[in-house]
Coordinates of C-alpha atoms in Angstrom, one line a residue:
Chain A
M190 CA 41.3 -28.7 -71.0
G191 CA 43.1 -25.7 -72.3
I192 CA 44.7 -26.8 -75.5
V193 CA 42.5 -25.0 -77.9
G194 CA 43.0 -21.4 -76.9
K195 CA 41.1 -19.0 -74.8
E196 CA 38.2 -18.4 -77.2
K197 CA 37.1 -22.0 -76.8
C198 CA 38.4 -23.3 -73.5
V199 CA 38.3 -20.8 -70.7
D200 CA 36.2 -23.3 -68.8
D201 CA 36.8 -26.7 -67.4
C202 CA 34.6 -28.1 -70.2
A203 CA 33.7 -27.1 -73.8
E204 CA 29.9 -26.8 -74.4
F205 CA 27.5 -27.2 -77.2
A206 CA 23.7 -27.4 -77.6
C207 CA 22.1 -30.8 -77.3
G208 CA 18.4 -30.6 -77.7
G209 CA 17.1 -27.9 -75.3
Q210 CA 20.1 -28.4 -73.0
V211 CA 23.8 -27.8 -73.0
M212 CA 26.2 -30.7 -73.3
V213 CA 29.6 -30.1 -71.7
A214 CA 32.6 -32.1 -72.8
T215 CA 36.1 -32.5 -71.4
T216 CA 39.1 -34.8 -71.9
D217 CA 42.0 -35.6 -69.5
M218 CA 45.2 -37.5 -70.1
L219 CA 46.7 -39.2 -67.0
H220 CA 49.7 -41.5 -66.9
R221 CA 51.8 -43.5 -64.5
S222 CA 54.9 -41.4 -64.3
T223 CA 53.2 -38.0 -63.5
D224 CA 49.7 -38.7 -62.3
F225 CA 49.3 -42.1 -60.6
V226 CA 51.0 -42.1 -57.2
P227 CA 53.3 -45.0 -56.5
G228 CA 51.3 -47.5 -54.5
M229 CA 48.0 -46.8 -56.2
T230 CA 46.2 -49.9 -57.3
D231 CA 45.0 -50.3 -60.8
W232 CA 41.4 -49.8 -59.5
Q233 CA 42.5 -46.5 -58.0
A234 CA 44.2 -45.4 -61.2
G235 CA 40.9 -46.1 -63.0
W236 CA 38.9 -44.4 -60.3
M237 CA 41.1 -41.3 -60.4
S238 CA 41.0 -41.1 -64.2
A239 CA 37.2 -41.0 -64.2
A240 CA 37.0 -38.7 -61.1
V241 CA 39.2 -35.9 -62.6
T242 CA 36.9 -35.8 -65.6
L243 CA 33.7 -35.9 -63.6
S244 CA 35.1 -33.1 -61.5
D245 CA 35.4 -30.9 -64.6
I246 CA 31.8 -31.7 -65.5
A247 CA 30.7 -30.9 -61.9
S248 CA 32.5 -27.6 -62.0
M249 CA 30.2 -26.5 -64.9
G250 CA 27.1 -27.4 -62.8
A251 CA 26.4 -30.3 -65.1
A252 CA 25.2 -33.8 -64.5
P253 CA 27.8 -36.4 -65.8
K254 CA 26.2 -38.7 -68.4
Y255 CA 28.8 -40.5 -70.5
L256 CA 32.4 -41.4 -70.4
L257 CA 34.7 -42.7 -73.1
I258 CA 38.0 -44.2 -71.9
A259 CA 41.2 -44.9 -73.8
V260 CA 43.7 -47.1 -72.0
G261 CA 47.3 -47.5 -73.0
L262 CA 48.9 -50.5 -71.2
D263 CA 52.4 -51.7 -70.6
D264 CA 50.9 -54.7 -68.8
W265 CA 47.6 -56.2 -70.0
K266 CA 46.9 -57.4 -66.4
C267 CA 46.1 -53.8 -65.4
L268 CA 43.2 -53.5 -67.7
E269 CA 40.5 -55.1 -65.6
G270 CA 41.3 -53.1 -62.5
V271 CA 41.6 -49.8 -64.3
M272 CA 38.2 -50.4 -66.1
Q273 CA 36.5 -51.5 -62.9
G274 CA 37.7 -48.4 -61.0
A275 CA 36.5 -46.1 -63.8
K276 CA 33.2 -48.0 -63.9
D277 CA 32.7 -47.8 -60.2
C278 CA 33.4 -44.1 -60.1
C279 CA 31.0 -43.5 -63.0
M280 CA 28.3 -45.6 -61.4
K281 CA 28.6 -43.6 -58.1
Y282 CA 28.2 -40.3 -59.9
G283 CA 25.5 -41.3 -62.4
A284 CA 27.6 -41.6 -65.5
E285 CA 28.0 -44.6 -67.9
I286 CA 31.0 -45.7 -69.8
I287 CA 29.9 -45.9 -73.4
G288 CA 33.0 -46.6 -75.4
G289 CA 36.8 -46.8 -75.4
D290 CA 39.9 -47.9 -77.0
I291 CA 42.8 -50.0 -75.8
D292 CA 46.4 -49.9 -76.9
R293 CA 49.8 -51.3 -75.9
H294 CA 51.8 -48.5 -74.4
N295 CA 55.1 -48.1 -72.6
E296 CA 53.5 -46.9 -69.5
L297 CA 49.9 -46.9 -68.2
T298 CA 48.1 -44.0 -69.8
V299 CA 44.4 -43.3 -69.4
V300 CA 42.5 -40.7 -71.3
T301 CA 39.0 -40.1 -70.2
T302 CA 36.5 -38.0 -72.1
G303 CA 33.4 -37.0 -70.2
L304 CA 30.0 -35.7 -71.4
G305 CA 27.5 -34.1 -69.2
L306 CA 24.2 -32.2 -69.5
V307 CA 23.0 -29.0 -67.9
D308 CA 20.1 -26.6 -68.4
R309 CA 21.2 -23.5 -70.1
R310 CA 20.3 -21.2 -67.2
D311 CA 22.1 -23.4 -64.6
I312 CA 25.5 -23.7 -66.3
A313 CA 28.4 -22.4 -64.3
R314 CA 31.5 -21.0 -65.9
R315 CA 34.8 -19.5 -64.7
T316 CA 33.7 -16.0 -65.9
G317 CA 31.2 -13.9 -64.0
A318 CA 32.8 -13.2 -60.6
W319 CA 31.7 -9.8 -59.4
P320 CA 33.1 -7.4 -56.7
G321 CA 31.2 -8.0 -53.5
D322 CA 30.6 -11.7 -54.2
L323 CA 31.7 -14.3 -51.7
V324 CA 34.6 -16.6 -52.4
C325 CA 33.8 -20.1 -51.2
I326 CA 35.1 -23.6 -51.3
T327 CA 33.6 -27.0 -50.7
G328 CA 35.2 -29.4 -48.3
T329 CA 38.7 -29.0 -46.9
P330 CA 41.6 -28.2 -49.3
G331 CA 45.1 -29.6 -48.9
Q332 CA 44.2 -33.1 -47.7
A333 CA 45.5 -34.8 -50.9
Q334 CA 48.8 -33.0 -50.7
A335 CA 49.0 -33.8 -47.0
W336 CA 49.4 -37.5 -47.9
L337 CA 52.5 -36.7 -49.9
D338 CA 53.8 -34.9 -46.8
G339 CA 53.6 -38.1 -44.9
Y340 CA 50.2 -37.7 -43.3
H341 CA 48.9 -41.0 -44.4
Q342 CA 45.5 -40.7 -42.8
F343 CA 44.6 -38.6 -45.9
E344 CA 45.3 -41.4 -48.4
K345 CA 41.7 -41.6 -49.6
Y346 CA 41.7 -37.9 -50.6
L347 CA 44.7 -38.4 -52.9
F348 CA 44.1 -41.9 -54.1
E349 CA 40.3 -41.9 -54.5
P350 CA 39.2 -38.3 -55.1
Q351 CA 35.5 -37.7 -54.8
P352 CA 34.3 -35.2 -57.4
R353 CA 31.7 -32.8 -56.1
V354 CA 29.1 -33.8 -58.6
T355 CA 26.0 -33.3 -56.5
E356 CA 27.3 -30.0 -55.1
G357 CA 28.2 -28.7 -58.6
Q358 CA 24.7 -29.1 -59.8
L359 CA 23.2 -27.5 -56.7
L360 CA 25.6 -24.6 -57.0
G361 CA 24.8 -24.2 -60.7
K362 CA 21.1 -24.0 -59.9
A363 CA 21.7 -21.6 -57.0
G364 CA 23.4 -19.2 -59.5
V365 CA 27.1 -19.1 -58.5
S366 CA 28.7 -16.3 -60.5
A367 CA 31.9 -18.3 -61.3
M368 CA 33.1 -21.8 -60.5
M369 CA 36.0 -24.2 -61.2
D370 CA 37.6 -27.1 -59.5
D371 CA 40.8 -26.6 -57.4
S372 CA 42.8 -29.5 -58.7
D373 CA 45.9 -27.3 -59.0
G374 CA 45.4 -25.8 -55.6
I375 CA 43.5 -22.7 -54.4
A376 CA 46.3 -20.2 -55.3
L377 CA 46.6 -21.2 -58.9
S378 CA 42.8 -21.6 -59.2
L379 CA 42.2 -18.1 -58.1
Y380 CA 44.9 -16.8 -60.4
D381 CA 43.2 -18.7 -63.2
L382 CA 39.9 -17.2 -62.3
M383 CA 41.4 -13.7 -62.1
S384 CA 42.9 -14.1 -65.6
V385 CA 39.4 -14.5 -67.1
N386 CA 37.6 -12.1 -64.7
E387 CA 39.7 -9.1 -65.5
N388 CA 37.9 -6.5 -63.5
C389 CA 38.1 -8.1 -60.2
G390 CA 40.4 -9.9 -57.7
F391 CA 40.1 -12.1 -54.6
A392 CA 40.8 -11.2 -51.0
L393 CA 41.1 -14.3 -48.8
D394 CA 40.8 -14.3 -45.0
L395 CA 43.2 -16.8 -43.7
S396 CA 41.4 -17.4 -40.5
K397 CA 38.4 -18.7 -42.5
L398 CA 40.3 -21.2 -44.5
P399 CA 39.4 -24.8 -43.5
L400 CA 42.6 -26.7 -42.8
P401 CA 43.5 -30.4 -42.9
A402 CA 43.3 -31.7 -39.3
G403 CA 46.2 -32.8 -37.2
I404 CA 48.9 -30.8 -39.0
P405 CA 50.8 -27.9 -37.5
A406 CA 49.0 -24.7 -38.5
E407 CA 51.6 -23.1 -40.7
R408 CA 52.1 -26.3 -42.7
A409 CA 48.4 -26.9 -42.9
R410 CA 47.9 -23.4 -44.3
E411 CA 50.6 -24.0 -46.9
L412 CA 48.9 -27.3 -47.9
A413 CA 45.5 -25.7 -48.1
L414 CA 46.6 -22.8 -50.3
Y415 CA 49.1 -24.4 -52.5
G416 CA 48.4 -28.2 -52.4
G417 CA 47.2 -30.0 -55.4
G418 CA 45.3 -33.2 -56.0
D419 CA 42.0 -32.0 -54.4
Y420 CA 38.8 -31.9 -56.4
E421 CA 36.9 -29.4 -54.4
L422 CA 34.9 -26.7 -56.1
I423 CA 35.9 -23.1 -55.7
F424 CA 33.2 -20.6 -56.5
T425 CA 32.0 -17.0 -56.2
I426 CA 28.4 -16.2 -55.3
A427 CA 26.3 -13.2 -54.4
P428 CA 26.0 -12.9 -50.6
D429 CA 22.2 -13.2 -50.7
R430 CA 22.4 -16.6 -52.5
F431 CA 24.7 -18.2 -49.8
P432 CA 24.5 -20.6 -48.1
V433 CA 23.1 -23.1 -50.6
D434 CA 20.9 -25.9 -49.2
D435 CA 22.7 -29.3 -49.0
V436 CA 26.1 -27.9 -50.0
A437 CA 28.8 -27.9 -47.3
A438 CA 31.0 -25.0 -48.3
T439 CA 33.0 -22.3 -46.5
V440 CA 33.3 -18.6 -47.2
I441 CA 37.1 -17.9 -47.5
G442 CA 37.1 -14.4 -48.8
T443 CA 35.4 -11.8 -51.1
V444 CA 35.7 -10.7 -54.7
T445 CA 37.3 -7.3 -54.8
E446 CA 37.5 -4.5 -57.4
K447 CA 41.3 -4.6 -57.2
N448 CA 42.8 -7.0 -59.7
A449 CA 44.9 -9.0 -57.2
V450 CA 44.8 -12.2 -55.2
T451 CA 45.6 -11.5 -51.5
V452 CA 45.6 -13.3 -48.2
D453 CA 45.0 -11.0 -45.2
G454 CA 46.0 -8.2 -47.5
I455 CA 49.3 -9.7 -48.6
P456 CA 49.6 -10.9 -52.3
L457 CA 49.3 -14.7 -52.6
E458 CA 52.1 -16.4 -54.3
K459 CA 51.2 -17.7 -57.8
R460 CA 52.4 -21.3 -57.4
G461 CA 50.8 -24.6 -57.0
Y462 CA 51.3 -28.3 -57.1
Q463 CA 53.7 -29.8 -59.7
H464 CA 52.8 -33.4 -60.6
R465 CA 55.9 -35.6 -60.9
W466 CA 56.6 -38.7 -59.0
E467 CA 59.9 -39.6 -60.6
Chain B
M1148 CA 36.3 -48.7 -79.8
G1149 CA 35.6 -52.0 -78.3
I1150 CA 36.7 -51.8 -74.7
V1151 CA 33.3 -51.9 -73.1
G1152 CA 32.0 -55.2 -74.3
K1153 CA 29.6 -56.2 -77.0
E1154 CA 26.4 -54.9 -75.5
K1155 CA 27.6 -51.4 -75.8
C1156 CA 30.2 -51.3 -78.5
V1157 CA 29.4 -53.5 -81.4
D1158 CA 29.7 -50.5 -83.6
D1159 CA 32.5 -48.1 -84.5
C1160 CA 30.8 -45.5 -82.3
A1161 CA 28.6 -45.5 -79.2
E1162 CA 25.4 -43.6 -79.5
F1163 CA 22.9 -41.6 -77.4
A1164 CA 19.9 -39.3 -78.0
C1165 CA 20.7 -35.6 -78.4
G1166 CA 17.6 -33.6 -78.9
G1167 CA 15.7 -35.3 -81.8
Q1168 CA 18.9 -36.8 -83.3
V1169 CA 21.4 -39.4 -82.4
M1170 CA 24.9 -38.4 -81.2
V1171 CA 27.6 -40.8 -81.9
A1172 CA 30.9 -40.8 -79.9
T1173 CA 34.2 -42.6 -80.4
T1174 CA 37.7 -42.4 -79.0
D1175 CA 41.0 -43.5 -80.4
M1176 CA 44.5 -43.7 -78.9
L1177 CA 47.4 -43.5 -81.3
H1178 CA 51.1 -43.2 -80.5
R1179 CA 54.4 -43.0 -82.1
S1180 CA 55.8 -46.5 -81.7
T1181 CA 52.8 -48.3 -83.1
D1182 CA 50.7 -45.9 -85.2
F1183 CA 52.7 -43.1 -86.6
V1184 CA 54.9 -44.3 -89.4
P1185 CA 58.6 -43.2 -89.3
G1186 CA 58.9 -40.3 -91.6
M1187 CA 55.5 -38.8 -90.8
T1188 CA 55.5 -35.1 -90.0
D1189 CA 53.9 -33.8 -86.9
W1190 CA 51.2 -32.3 -89.1
Q1191 CA 50.5 -35.8 -90.6
A1192 CA 50.4 -37.4 -87.1
G1193 CA 47.8 -34.8 -86.1
W1194 CA 45.9 -35.3 -89.4
M1195 CA 45.9 -39.1 -89.0
S1196 CA 44.7 -38.9 -85.4
A1197 CA 41.7 -36.8 -86.4
A1198 CA 41.0 -38.9 -89.5
V1199 CA 40.8 -42.2 -87.8
T1200 CA 38.1 -40.8 -85.4
L1201 CA 36.2 -39.0 -88.2
S1202 CA 36.2 -42.3 -90.1
D1203 CA 34.5 -44.1 -87.2
I1204 CA 31.9 -41.3 -87.3
A1205 CA 31.5 -41.6 -91.0
S1206 CA 31.0 -45.4 -90.7
M1207 CA 27.8 -44.7 -88.6
G1208 CA 26.4 -42.4 -91.4
A1209 CA 26.9 -39.4 -89.1
A1210 CA 28.2 -35.9 -89.7
P1211 CA 31.3 -35.2 -87.6
K1212 CA 30.7 -32.2 -85.3
Y1213 CA 33.2 -32.0 -82.5
L1214 CA 36.6 -33.3 -81.6
L1215 CA 38.5 -33.3 -78.3
I1216 CA 42.2 -34.0 -78.4
A1217 CA 44.6 -35.1 -75.7
V1218 CA 48.2 -34.9 -76.7
G1219 CA 51.1 -36.5 -74.7
L1220 CA 54.4 -35.0 -75.8
D1221 CA 58.0 -36.0 -75.5
D1222 CA 59.0 -32.9 -77.3
W1223 CA 56.9 -29.7 -76.9
K1224 CA 58.0 -28.6 -80.4
C1225 CA 55.6 -31.2 -81.9
L1226 CA 52.5 -29.6 -80.5
E1227 CA 51.9 -26.9 -83.0
G1228 CA 52.2 -29.3 -86.0
V1229 CA 50.1 -32.0 -84.4
M1230 CA 47.3 -29.5 -83.5
Q1231 CA 47.4 -27.9 -87.0
G1232 CA 47.1 -31.3 -88.7
A1233 CA 44.2 -32.3 -86.5
K1234 CA 42.6 -28.9 -87.1
D1235 CA 43.0 -29.0 -90.8
C1236 CA 41.5 -32.5 -91.0
C1237 CA 38.6 -31.4 -88.9
M1238 CA 38.0 -28.3 -91.0
K1239 CA 38.0 -30.3 -94.2
Y1240 CA 35.3 -32.6 -92.8
G1241 CA 33.1 -30.1 -91.0
A1242 CA 34.2 -30.8 -87.4
E1243 CA 35.5 -28.4 -84.8
I1244 CA 38.1 -29.0 -82.1
I1245 CA 36.4 -27.9 -78.9
G1246 CA 38.7 -29.0 -76.2
G1247 CA 41.7 -30.9 -75.2
D1248 CA 44.5 -31.7 -72.8
I1249 CA 48.3 -31.6 -73.0
D1250 CA 50.7 -33.6 -71.0
R1251 CA 54.4 -34.5 -71.0
H1252 CA 54.8 -38.1 -72.1
N1253 CA 57.7 -40.4 -73.1
E1254 CA 56.4 -40.7 -76.7
L1255 CA 54.0 -38.8 -78.8
T1256 CA 50.5 -40.0 -77.9
V1257 CA 47.4 -38.6 -79.3
V1258 CA 43.9 -39.5 -78.1
T1259 CA 41.0 -38.1 -80.2
T1260 CA 37.4 -38.2 -79.1
G1261 CA 34.9 -37.5 -81.8
L1262 CA 31.2 -36.6 -81.7
G1263 CA 28.8 -36.6 -84.6
L1264 CA 25.2 -36.3 -85.3
V1265 CA 22.8 -38.3 -87.4
D1266 CA 19.1 -38.6 -87.9
R1267 CA 17.8 -41.7 -86.2
R1268 CA 16.5 -43.3 -89.4
D1269 CA 19.8 -42.7 -91.2
I1270 CA 22.1 -44.3 -88.7
A1271 CA 24.3 -47.1 -90.0
R1272 CA 25.5 -49.9 -87.8
R1273 CA 27.5 -53.1 -88.2
T1274 CA 24.5 -55.2 -87.6
G1275 CA 21.7 -55.7 -90.2
A1276 CA 23.4 -57.5 -93.2
W1277 CA 20.9 -59.7 -94.9
P1278 CA 21.4 -62.6 -97.4
G1279 CA 21.1 -61.4 -100.9
D1280 CA 22.5 -57.9 -100.1
L1281 CA 25.5 -56.7 -102.0
V1282 CA 28.9 -56.3 -100.3
C1283 CA 30.5 -53.1 -101.4
I1284 CA 33.6 -51.0 -100.7
T1285 CA 34.4 -47.3 -101.4
G1286 CA 37.7 -46.5 -103.1
T1287 CA 40.6 -48.9 -103.6
P1288 CA 41.7 -51.0 -100.7
G1289 CA 45.3 -51.9 -100.1
Q1290 CA 47.0 -48.6 -101.1
A1291 CA 48.1 -47.6 -97.6
Q1292 CA 49.7 -51.0 -97.0
A1293 CA 51.3 -50.8 -100.5
W1294 CA 53.4 -47.9 -99.3
L1295 CA 54.9 -50.2 -96.6
D1296 CA 55.7 -52.6 -99.4
G1297 CA 57.8 -49.9 -101.0
Y1298 CA 55.3 -48.5 -103.5
H1299 CA 55.9 -45.0 -102.4
Q1300 CA 53.5 -43.5 -104.9
F1301 CA 50.9 -44.4 -102.3
E1302 CA 52.3 -42.3 -99.5
K1303 CA 49.3 -40.0 -99.2
Y1304 CA 47.0 -43.0 -98.5
L1305 CA 49.0 -44.1 -95.5
F1306 CA 50.2 -40.7 -94.2
E1307 CA 47.1 -38.6 -94.8
P1308 CA 44.1 -40.9 -94.8
Q1309 CA 40.9 -39.3 -96.1
P1310 CA 37.9 -40.5 -94.1
R1311 CA 34.8 -41.1 -96.2
V1312 CA 32.7 -38.6 -94.4
T1313 CA 30.5 -37.5 -97.3
E1314 CA 30.0 -41.0 -98.5
G1315 CA 29.2 -42.3 -95.1
Q1316 CA 26.3 -39.9 -94.7
L1317 CA 25.0 -40.6 -98.3
L1318 CA 25.2 -44.3 -97.6
G1319 CA 23.3 -43.9 -94.3
K1320 CA 20.6 -42.0 -96.0
A1321 CA 20.4 -44.6 -98.8
G1322 CA 19.7 -47.3 -96.2
V1323 CA 22.8 -49.5 -96.1
S1324 CA 22.1 -52.6 -94.1
A1325 CA 25.5 -52.7 -92.3
M1326 CA 28.6 -50.6 -92.5
M1327 CA 32.0 -50.2 -90.9
D1328 CA 35.4 -48.8 -91.9
D1329 CA 38.1 -51.2 -93.1
S1330 CA 41.0 -49.9 -91.1
D1331 CA 42.1 -53.4 -90.2
G1332 CA 41.8 -54.7 -93.8
I1333 CA 38.8 -56.2 -95.7
A1334 CA 39.4 -59.7 -94.3
L1335 CA 39.2 -58.8 -90.6
S1336 CA 36.4 -56.3 -91.3
L1337 CA 34.3 -59.0 -92.8
Y1338 CA 35.0 -61.4 -90.0
D1339 CA 34.1 -58.6 -87.6
L1340 CA 30.8 -58.1 -89.5
M1341 CA 30.1 -61.8 -89.5
S1342 CA 30.6 -62.0 -85.7
V1343 CA 27.7 -59.6 -85.2
N1344 CA 25.6 -60.8 -88.1
E1345 CA 25.3 -64.3 -87.0
N1346 CA 22.9 -65.6 -89.6
C1347 CA 24.9 -64.7 -92.7
G1348 CA 28.3 -64.7 -94.3
F1349 CA 30.1 -63.0 -97.1
A1350 CA 31.1 -64.4 -100.5
L1351 CA 33.6 -62.2 -102.4
D1352 CA 34.3 -62.3 -106.1
L1353 CA 38.0 -61.7 -106.5
S1354 CA 37.7 -60.5 -110.0
K1355 CA 35.5 -57.6 -108.8
L1356 CA 38.0 -56.4 -106.1
P1357 CA 39.5 -53.0 -107.0
L1358 CA 43.3 -53.3 -106.8
P1359 CA 46.1 -50.8 -106.2
A1360 CA 47.5 -49.9 -109.6
G1361 CA 51.0 -50.8 -110.8
I1362 CA 51.6 -53.8 -108.5
P1363 CA 51.8 -57.4 -109.7
A1364 CA 48.3 -58.9 -109.5
E1365 CA 49.0 -61.5 -106.8
R1366 CA 50.6 -59.0 -104.4
A1367 CA 47.9 -56.4 -105.2
R1368 CA 45.2 -58.9 -104.2
E1369 CA 47.1 -59.7 -101.0
L1370 CA 47.3 -56.0 -100.2
A1371 CA 43.6 -55.4 -101.0
L1372 CA 42.3 -58.2 -98.9
Y1373 CA 44.6 -58.1 -95.9
G1374 CA 46.3 -54.6 -95.9
G1375 CA 45.5 -52.2 -93.1
G1376 CA 45.7 -48.4 -92.8
D1377 CA 42.9 -47.7 -95.3
Y1378 CA 39.9 -45.8 -94.2
E1379 CA 37.4 -47.0 -96.8
L1380 CA 33.8 -47.9 -95.9
I1381 CA 32.8 -51.5 -96.4
F1382 CA 29.0 -52.0 -96.4
T1383 CA 26.1 -54.2 -97.3
I1384 CA 23.1 -52.9 -99.1
A1385 CA 20.0 -54.3 -100.8
P1386 CA 20.6 -54.6 -104.6
D1387 CA 17.7 -52.3 -105.4
R1388 CA 19.3 -49.5 -103.4
F1389 CA 22.6 -49.6 -105.3
P1390 CA 24.3 -47.7 -106.7
V1391 CA 24.0 -44.7 -104.5
D1392 CA 24.2 -41.3 -106.2
D1393 CA 27.6 -39.5 -105.7
V1394 CA 29.2 -42.5 -103.9
A1395 CA 32.0 -44.2 -105.8
A1396 CA 31.8 -47.8 -104.6
T1397 CA 32.4 -51.2 -106.0
V1398 CA 30.3 -54.4 -105.5
I1399 CA 32.8 -57.0 -104.4
G1400 CA 30.5 -59.8 -103.3
T1401 CA 27.2 -60.8 -101.8
V1402 CA 25.8 -61.6 -98.4
T1403 CA 25.1 -65.3 -98.1
E1404 CA 23.1 -67.5 -95.8
K1405 CA 26.2 -69.6 -95.0
N1406 CA 28.1 -68.3 -92.0
A1407 CA 31.5 -68.0 -93.7
V1408 CA 33.7 -65.5 -95.4
T1409 CA 34.9 -66.8 -98.8
V1410 CA 36.7 -65.5 -101.9
D1411 CA 35.7 -67.4 -105.1
G1412 CA 34.3 -70.1 -102.9
I1413 CA 37.5 -70.6 -100.8
P1414 CA 37.5 -69.5 -97.1
L1415 CA 39.3 -66.2 -96.6
E1416 CA 42.1 -66.2 -94.1
K1417 CA 41.2 -64.4 -90.9
R1418 CA 44.2 -62.1 -90.7
G1419 CA 45.0 -58.5 -91.1
Y1420 CA 47.4 -55.9 -90.6
Q1421 CA 49.5 -55.7 -87.4
H1422 CA 50.6 -52.2 -86.5
R1423 CA 54.1 -52.1 -85.2
W1424 CA 56.9 -50.0 -86.6
E1425 CA 59.6 -51.0 -84.1

């Protein structure tokens, strides 16, 4: 998301009324040369394509409902695996593939459009962070990027991301003040959040950051702060609303009045993960 | 549409309940080498991308509401024109671009996902044709293909297709028995309709077929029957419901009990337009 301009697309999804609820909608284009890691199976490419879109829906606190999938193919043999992967991911998270398009293309290209539903009062957006709120993250950031560093025990995190669909809905109901997924890394996510929450900033406490296991500490911190390819939820929430039942999340900092992103008081670099396998 | 299998995607759009209405959803992938004609401007590529999706919505009798657009770019300079073309097309037909994605790609690739709304009793589908119904078409088929034949007075029909959005809704309300757009040509459209209306066929009367003007009769008939790139609506309707106020359409045949597509009693060839500019 993001093509339309800020007035429409601050969030991970667009939204509109659907009966008494809010429908959220998002579209993502992935393709072989920049998004699908060499070595991924067709099934994994399909899974990932669905997962990134379901993650956007999760980050709004919505329940995924429908997915449309357009597949451009340089090799028709890929189609079955890609579709099965997308279908399995949708099935796991309660969504249904309702339509699509196929086309010949010069590299595998998958565009997934997801639709989800959420009650108006439970919707989570990027805006709304408030000084004094906690900054939290689900799961352990940096594991997907760790695979690219050669720590191949983390393959599943990069190749078969698990969007936080259940957690997103629980967090929406619990009244998080702001939420997004961290697919570009924690650092860029926090800068994105700061850009739409103009009267606050984020102060991280490095000692609280969950780190990928089995990696030297300094490198692990680098991966956790700047690594991409994760689909965790990063959110802010009033202290009296945390923890949220059935959501495994870690407090990693606080929302400040100062418009800056810091780690242990030092400004965090504004950089993240650049996709490109070529 | 069509990737999911017949149980879900007989029609030009998928559908689901949205409040008391039906929301229809469709996605289309277009790209430079097979869909955008050499000579098209970026604006026209964007217009066409939106138009093909709005046409699918029109063919369900629905009002277009929202469009999401994913653009893969080999040249970032194209983006503004593509987006403006899509936006202008949406604005003309009452839809709004609510989200999107951009990505670097090795050729211009545009995936549009459209959402529309229709009252349950007004929805039009491909199924429902009945022996004795009239077979009708809006506008004049074959004009887009005529441009490719060198009749450059038809450029607008190929480069800037005008989806039959108003007509689709009026026809839905009027109770057409079956409807689709003719983007692959009349012949393939009728065979598609026959495949989902198993107990009937279509008998065309060649003398009734509207023909592109200024083209020798034999070639004009070939273009009208087999040419692609048009976005007219082809529909069947009970004789007592036709004509429909404010819809310019021509009766070109009747629905028969015999499971065949014929023109003046002779089987129509099952062929259509193959996109490929290379």
